[in-house]
mmCIF file of C-alpha atoms and ligand atoms in Angstrom:
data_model
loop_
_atom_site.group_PDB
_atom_site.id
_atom_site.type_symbol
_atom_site.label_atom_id
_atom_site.label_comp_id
_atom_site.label_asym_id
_atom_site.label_seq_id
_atom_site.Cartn_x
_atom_site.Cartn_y
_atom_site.Cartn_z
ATOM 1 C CA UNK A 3 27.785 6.369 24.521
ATOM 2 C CA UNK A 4 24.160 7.235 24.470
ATOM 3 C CA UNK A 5 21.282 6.112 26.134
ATOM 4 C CA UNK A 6 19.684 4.782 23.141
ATOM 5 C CA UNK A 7 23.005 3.083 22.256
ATOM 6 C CA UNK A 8 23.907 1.146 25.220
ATOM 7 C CA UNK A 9 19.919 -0.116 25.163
ATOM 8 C CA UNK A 10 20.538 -1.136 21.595
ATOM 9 C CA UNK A 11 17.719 1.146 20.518
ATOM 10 C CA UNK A 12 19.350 3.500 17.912
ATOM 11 C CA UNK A 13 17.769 1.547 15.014
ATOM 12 C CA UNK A 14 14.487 0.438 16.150
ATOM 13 C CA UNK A 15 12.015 1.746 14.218
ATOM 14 C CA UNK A 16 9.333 4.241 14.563
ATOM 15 C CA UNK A 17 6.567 2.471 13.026
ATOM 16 C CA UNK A 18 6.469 -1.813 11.413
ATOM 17 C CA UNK A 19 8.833 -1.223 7.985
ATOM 18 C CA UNK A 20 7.342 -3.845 6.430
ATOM 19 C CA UNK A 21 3.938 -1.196 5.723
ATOM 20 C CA UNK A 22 6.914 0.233 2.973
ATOM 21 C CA UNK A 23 6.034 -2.333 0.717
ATOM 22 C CA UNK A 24 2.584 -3.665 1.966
ATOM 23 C CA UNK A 25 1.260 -0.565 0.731
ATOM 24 C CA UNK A 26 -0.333 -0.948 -2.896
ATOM 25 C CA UNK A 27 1.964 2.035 -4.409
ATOM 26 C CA UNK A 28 -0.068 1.163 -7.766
ATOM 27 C CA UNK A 29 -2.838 2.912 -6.406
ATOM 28 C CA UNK A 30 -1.261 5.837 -6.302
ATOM 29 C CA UNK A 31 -2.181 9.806 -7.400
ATOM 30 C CA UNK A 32 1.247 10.685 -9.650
ATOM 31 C CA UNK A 33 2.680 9.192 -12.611
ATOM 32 C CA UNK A 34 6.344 8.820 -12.153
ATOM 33 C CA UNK A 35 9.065 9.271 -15.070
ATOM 34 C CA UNK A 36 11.284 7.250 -14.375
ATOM 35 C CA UNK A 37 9.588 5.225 -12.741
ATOM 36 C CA UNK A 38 10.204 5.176 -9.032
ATOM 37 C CA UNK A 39 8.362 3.453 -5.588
ATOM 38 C CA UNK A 40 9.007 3.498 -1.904
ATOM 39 C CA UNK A 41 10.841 0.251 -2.558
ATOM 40 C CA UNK A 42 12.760 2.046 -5.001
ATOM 41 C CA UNK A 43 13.129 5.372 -4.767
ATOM 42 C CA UNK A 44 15.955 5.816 -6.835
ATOM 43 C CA UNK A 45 19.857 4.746 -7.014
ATOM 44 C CA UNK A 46 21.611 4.830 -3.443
ATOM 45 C CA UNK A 47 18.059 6.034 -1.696
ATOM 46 C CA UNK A 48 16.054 4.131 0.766
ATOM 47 C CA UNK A 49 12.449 4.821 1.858
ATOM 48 C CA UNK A 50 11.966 3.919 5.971
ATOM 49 C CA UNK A 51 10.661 4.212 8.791
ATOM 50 C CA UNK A 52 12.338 7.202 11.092
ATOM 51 C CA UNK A 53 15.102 5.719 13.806
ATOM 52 C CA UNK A 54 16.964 6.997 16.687
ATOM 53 C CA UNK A 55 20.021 7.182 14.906
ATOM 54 C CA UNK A 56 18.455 9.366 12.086
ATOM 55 C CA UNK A 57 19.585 12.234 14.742
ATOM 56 C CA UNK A 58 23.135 12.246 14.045
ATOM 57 C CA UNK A 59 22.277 11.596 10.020
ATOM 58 C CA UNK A 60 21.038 15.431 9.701
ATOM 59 C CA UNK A 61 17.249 14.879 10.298
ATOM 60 C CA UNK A 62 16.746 17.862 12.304
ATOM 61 C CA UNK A 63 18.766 19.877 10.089
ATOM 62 C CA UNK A 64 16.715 18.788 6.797
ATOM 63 C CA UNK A 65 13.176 20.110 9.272
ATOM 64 C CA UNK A 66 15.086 23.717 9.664
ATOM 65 C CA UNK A 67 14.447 23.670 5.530
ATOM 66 C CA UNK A 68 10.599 23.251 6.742
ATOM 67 C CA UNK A 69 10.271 25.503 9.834
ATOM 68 C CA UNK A 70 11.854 27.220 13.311
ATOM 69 C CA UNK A 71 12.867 23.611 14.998
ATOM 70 C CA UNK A 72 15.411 25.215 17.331
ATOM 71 C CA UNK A 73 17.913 23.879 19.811
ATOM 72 C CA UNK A 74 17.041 19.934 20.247
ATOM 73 C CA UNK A 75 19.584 18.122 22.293
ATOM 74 C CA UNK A 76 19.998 14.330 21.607
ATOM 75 C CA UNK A 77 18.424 13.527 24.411
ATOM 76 C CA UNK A 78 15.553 15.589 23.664
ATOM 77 C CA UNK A 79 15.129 14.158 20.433
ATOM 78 C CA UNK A 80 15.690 10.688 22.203
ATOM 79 C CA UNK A 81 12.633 10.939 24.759
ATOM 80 C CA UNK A 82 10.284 12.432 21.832
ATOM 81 C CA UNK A 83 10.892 9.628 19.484
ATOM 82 C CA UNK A 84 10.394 7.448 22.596
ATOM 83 C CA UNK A 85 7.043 8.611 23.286
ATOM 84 C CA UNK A 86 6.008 8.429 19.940
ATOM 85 C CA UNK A 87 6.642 5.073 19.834
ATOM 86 C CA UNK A 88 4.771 4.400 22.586
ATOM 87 C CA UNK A 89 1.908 6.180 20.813
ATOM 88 C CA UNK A 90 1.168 2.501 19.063
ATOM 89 C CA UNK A 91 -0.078 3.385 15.317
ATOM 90 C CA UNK A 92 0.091 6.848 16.272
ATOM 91 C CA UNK A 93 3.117 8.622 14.523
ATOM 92 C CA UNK A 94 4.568 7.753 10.935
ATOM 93 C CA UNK A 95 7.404 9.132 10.361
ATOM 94 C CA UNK A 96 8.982 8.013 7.318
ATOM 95 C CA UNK A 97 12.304 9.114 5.916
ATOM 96 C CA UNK A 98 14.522 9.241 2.356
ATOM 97 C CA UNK A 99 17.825 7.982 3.389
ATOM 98 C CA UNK A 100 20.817 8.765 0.498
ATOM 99 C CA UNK A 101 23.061 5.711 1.662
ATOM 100 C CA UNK A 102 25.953 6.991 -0.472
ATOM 101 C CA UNK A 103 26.499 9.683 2.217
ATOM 102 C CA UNK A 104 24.413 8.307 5.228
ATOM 103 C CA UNK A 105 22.109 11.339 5.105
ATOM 104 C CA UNK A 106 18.787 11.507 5.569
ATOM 105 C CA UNK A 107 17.301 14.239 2.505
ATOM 106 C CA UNK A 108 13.619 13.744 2.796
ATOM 107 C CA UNK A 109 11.078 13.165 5.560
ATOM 108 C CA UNK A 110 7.111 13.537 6.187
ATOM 109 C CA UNK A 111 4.503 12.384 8.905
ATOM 110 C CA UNK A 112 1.239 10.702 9.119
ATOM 111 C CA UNK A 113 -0.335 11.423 12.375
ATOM 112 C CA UNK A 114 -2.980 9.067 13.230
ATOM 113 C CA UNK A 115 -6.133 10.458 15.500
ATOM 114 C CA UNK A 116 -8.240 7.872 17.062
ATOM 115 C CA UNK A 117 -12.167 8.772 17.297
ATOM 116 C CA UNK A 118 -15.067 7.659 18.311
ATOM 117 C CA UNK A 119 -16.891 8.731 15.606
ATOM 118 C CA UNK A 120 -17.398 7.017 12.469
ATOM 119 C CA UNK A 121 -17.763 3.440 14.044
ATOM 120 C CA UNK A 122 -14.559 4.592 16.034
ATOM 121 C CA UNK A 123 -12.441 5.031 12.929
ATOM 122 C CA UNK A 124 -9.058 7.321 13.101
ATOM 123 C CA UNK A 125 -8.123 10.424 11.159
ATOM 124 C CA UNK A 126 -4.936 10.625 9.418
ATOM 125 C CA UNK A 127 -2.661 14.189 9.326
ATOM 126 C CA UNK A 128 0.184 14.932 7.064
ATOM 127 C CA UNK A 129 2.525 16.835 9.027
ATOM 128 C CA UNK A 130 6.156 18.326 7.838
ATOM 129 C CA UNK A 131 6.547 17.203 4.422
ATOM 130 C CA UNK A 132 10.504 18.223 3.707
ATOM 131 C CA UNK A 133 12.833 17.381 0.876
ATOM 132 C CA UNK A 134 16.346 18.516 1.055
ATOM 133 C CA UNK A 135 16.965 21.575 -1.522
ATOM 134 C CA UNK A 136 19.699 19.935 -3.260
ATOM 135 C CA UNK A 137 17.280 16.798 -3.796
ATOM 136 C CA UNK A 138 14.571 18.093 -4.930
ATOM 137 C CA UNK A 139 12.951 18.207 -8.658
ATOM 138 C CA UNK A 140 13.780 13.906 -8.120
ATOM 139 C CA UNK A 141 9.732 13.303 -7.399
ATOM 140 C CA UNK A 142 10.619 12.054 -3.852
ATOM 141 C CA UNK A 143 7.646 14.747 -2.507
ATOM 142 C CA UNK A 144 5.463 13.199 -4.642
ATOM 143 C CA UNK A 145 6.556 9.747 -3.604
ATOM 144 C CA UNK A 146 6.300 10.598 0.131
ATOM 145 C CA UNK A 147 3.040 12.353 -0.163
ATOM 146 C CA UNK A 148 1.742 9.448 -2.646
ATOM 147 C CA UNK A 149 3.126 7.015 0.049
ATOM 148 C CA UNK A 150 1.758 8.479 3.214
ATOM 149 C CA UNK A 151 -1.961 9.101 1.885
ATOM 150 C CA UNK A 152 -1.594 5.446 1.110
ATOM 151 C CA UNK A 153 -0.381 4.528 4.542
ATOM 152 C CA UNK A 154 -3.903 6.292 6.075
ATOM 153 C CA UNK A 155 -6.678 4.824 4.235
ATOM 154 C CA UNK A 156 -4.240 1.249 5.239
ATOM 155 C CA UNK A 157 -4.452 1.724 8.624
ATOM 156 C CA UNK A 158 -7.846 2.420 8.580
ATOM 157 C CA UNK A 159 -8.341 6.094 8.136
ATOM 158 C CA UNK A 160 -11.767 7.399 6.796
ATOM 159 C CA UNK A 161 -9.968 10.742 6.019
ATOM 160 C CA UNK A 162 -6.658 12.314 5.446
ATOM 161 C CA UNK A 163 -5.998 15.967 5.491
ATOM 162 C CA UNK A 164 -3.262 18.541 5.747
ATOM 163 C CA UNK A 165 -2.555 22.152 6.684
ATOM 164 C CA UNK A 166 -0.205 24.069 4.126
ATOM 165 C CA UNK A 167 1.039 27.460 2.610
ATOM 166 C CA UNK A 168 -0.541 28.995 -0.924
ATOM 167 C CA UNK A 169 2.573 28.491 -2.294
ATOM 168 C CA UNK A 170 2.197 24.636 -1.875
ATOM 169 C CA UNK A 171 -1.879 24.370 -2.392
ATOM 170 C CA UNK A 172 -1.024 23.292 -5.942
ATOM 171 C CA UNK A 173 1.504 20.431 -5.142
ATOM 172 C CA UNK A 174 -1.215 19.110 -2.848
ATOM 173 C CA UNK A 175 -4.046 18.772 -5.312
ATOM 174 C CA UNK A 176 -2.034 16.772 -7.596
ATOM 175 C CA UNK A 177 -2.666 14.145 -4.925
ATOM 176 C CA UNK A 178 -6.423 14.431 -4.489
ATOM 177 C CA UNK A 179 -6.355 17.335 -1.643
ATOM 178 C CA UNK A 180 -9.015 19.835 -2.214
ATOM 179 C CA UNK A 181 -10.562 22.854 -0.120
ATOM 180 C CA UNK A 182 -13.258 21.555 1.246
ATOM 181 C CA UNK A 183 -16.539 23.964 0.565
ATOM 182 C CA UNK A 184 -17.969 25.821 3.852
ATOM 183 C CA UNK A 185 -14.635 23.967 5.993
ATOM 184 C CA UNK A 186 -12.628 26.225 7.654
ATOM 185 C CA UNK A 187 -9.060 25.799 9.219
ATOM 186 C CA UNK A 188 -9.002 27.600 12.575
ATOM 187 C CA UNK A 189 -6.344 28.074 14.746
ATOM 188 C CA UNK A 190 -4.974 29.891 18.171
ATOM 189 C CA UNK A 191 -1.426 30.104 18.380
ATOM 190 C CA UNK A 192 0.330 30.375 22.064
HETATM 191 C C1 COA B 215 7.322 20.891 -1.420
HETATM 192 C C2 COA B 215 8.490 19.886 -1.549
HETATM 193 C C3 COA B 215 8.339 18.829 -0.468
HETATM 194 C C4 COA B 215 8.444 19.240 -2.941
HETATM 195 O O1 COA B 215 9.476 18.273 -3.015
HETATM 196 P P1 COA B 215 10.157 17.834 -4.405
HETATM 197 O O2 COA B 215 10.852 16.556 -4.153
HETATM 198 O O3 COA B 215 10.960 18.933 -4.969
HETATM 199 O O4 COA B 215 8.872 17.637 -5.312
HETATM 200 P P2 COA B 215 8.724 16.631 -6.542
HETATM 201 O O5 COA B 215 9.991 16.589 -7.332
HETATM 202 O O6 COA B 215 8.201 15.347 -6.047
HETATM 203 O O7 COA B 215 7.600 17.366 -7.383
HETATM 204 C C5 COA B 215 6.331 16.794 -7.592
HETATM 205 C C6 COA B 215 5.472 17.718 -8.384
HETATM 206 O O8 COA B 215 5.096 18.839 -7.604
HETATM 207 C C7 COA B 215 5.517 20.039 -8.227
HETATM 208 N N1 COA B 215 6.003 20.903 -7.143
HETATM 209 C C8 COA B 215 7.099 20.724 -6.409
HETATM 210 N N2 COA B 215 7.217 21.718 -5.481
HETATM 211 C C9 COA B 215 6.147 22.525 -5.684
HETATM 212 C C10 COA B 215 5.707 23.719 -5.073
HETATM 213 N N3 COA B 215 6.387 24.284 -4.079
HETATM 214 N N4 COA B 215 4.571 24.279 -5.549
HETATM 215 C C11 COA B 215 3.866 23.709 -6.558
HETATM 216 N N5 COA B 215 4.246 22.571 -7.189
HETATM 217 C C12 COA B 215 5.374 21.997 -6.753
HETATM 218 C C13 COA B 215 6.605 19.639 -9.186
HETATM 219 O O9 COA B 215 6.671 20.539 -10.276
HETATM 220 C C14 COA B 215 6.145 18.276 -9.631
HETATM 221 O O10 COA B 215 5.140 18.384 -10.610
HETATM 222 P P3 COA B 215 5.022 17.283 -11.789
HETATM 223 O O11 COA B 215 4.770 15.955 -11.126
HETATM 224 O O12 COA B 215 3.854 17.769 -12.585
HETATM 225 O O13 COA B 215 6.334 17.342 -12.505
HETATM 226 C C15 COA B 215 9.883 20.603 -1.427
HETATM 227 O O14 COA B 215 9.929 21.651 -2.347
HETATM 228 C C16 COA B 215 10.187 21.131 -0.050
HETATM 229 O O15 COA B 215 10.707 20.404 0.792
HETATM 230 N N6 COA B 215 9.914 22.422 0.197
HETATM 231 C C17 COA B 215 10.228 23.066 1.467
HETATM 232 C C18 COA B 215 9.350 22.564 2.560
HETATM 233 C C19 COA B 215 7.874 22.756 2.270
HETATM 234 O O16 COA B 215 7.429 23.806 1.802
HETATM 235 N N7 COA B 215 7.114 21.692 2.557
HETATM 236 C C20 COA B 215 5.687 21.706 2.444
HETATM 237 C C21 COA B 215 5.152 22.165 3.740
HETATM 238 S S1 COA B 215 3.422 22.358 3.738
#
């Protein structure tokens, strides 16, 4: 049995699910035909918040169709998720369940900064936007991205932004991401 398990902390989840559907989706950047939501995000799929268990329903497999992830043993996974939690209103994680297999297909991340600046608001991030390859086409990028950019300016973001390949700069603006003039992305990798 694992840790997480014999706690009874498999299904806790990584940020308040109730934000699924407190968050005015009518608001939103894309049109959707058919019509879907984050309540409803199409037959057999449910929109929530990331859980412990998500571990052993292929999450970490769907992120190798984003990046290098690597070796991450349960436990691993287990104490990450832990401190993210403990990171209150820090990490949203929110996943695409397809309940007909138990699989998770899609995933993305709002990582909330707090500042001082700006009357001590907080920054939002959109981090590792992923939909399974067999899954995709079915608007659920466009629902996650519509969903998280949401979720920030709710929780009391003044800004959103998000780091991404050429290839992708053009799924992005459909939601209202632009290059900002004279802004540059710098980075130092170790
Ligand atoms: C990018 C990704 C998340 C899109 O997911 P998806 O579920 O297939 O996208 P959707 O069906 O919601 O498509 C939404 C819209 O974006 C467009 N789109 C989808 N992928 C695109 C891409 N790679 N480049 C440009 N436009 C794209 C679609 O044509 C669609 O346009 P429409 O609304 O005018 O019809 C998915 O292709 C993916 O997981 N890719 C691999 C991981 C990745 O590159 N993630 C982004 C990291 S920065």
């Amino acid at each position: 049995m694992n840790l997480s398990d014999a706690n009874g902390l498999e299904d806790v989840p990584l940020f308040d699910p109730n934000l699924v559907r407190e968050v005015n989706f009518k608001e939103c950047s894309g049109t959707y035909n058919p019509e879907i939501s984050p309540e409803s995000p199409g037959e057999g799929l449910l929109m929530r918040p990331l859980k412990i268990s998500d571990y052993d329903r292929g999450f970490m497999e769907l992120l190798k169709q984003l990046t290098v992830v690597g070796d991450v043993s349960r436990e691993q996974f287990e104490a990450r998720f832990n401190s993210m939690l403990g990171c209150k209103n820090g990490y949203y994680t929110v996943v695409i369940e397809d309940t007909t297999c138990g699989q998770v297909i899609g995933a993305a991340t709002l990582a909330v900064e707090q500042k001082f600046i700006h009357e001590c608001s907080s920054k939002g991030r959109i981090e590792d936007v992923v939909v399974d390859n067999k899954y995709r086409g079915k608007q659920l990028g466009k629902l996650l991205l519509d969903f998280l950019t949401l979720l920030s300016r709710h929780v009391g973001c003044y800004k959103v932004s998000l780091e991404c390949k050429d290839q992708v700069v053009k799924f992005y603006t459909n939601f209202g991401y632009v290059k900002e003039e004279g802004q540059n992305y710098m980075c130092r990798r170790f």
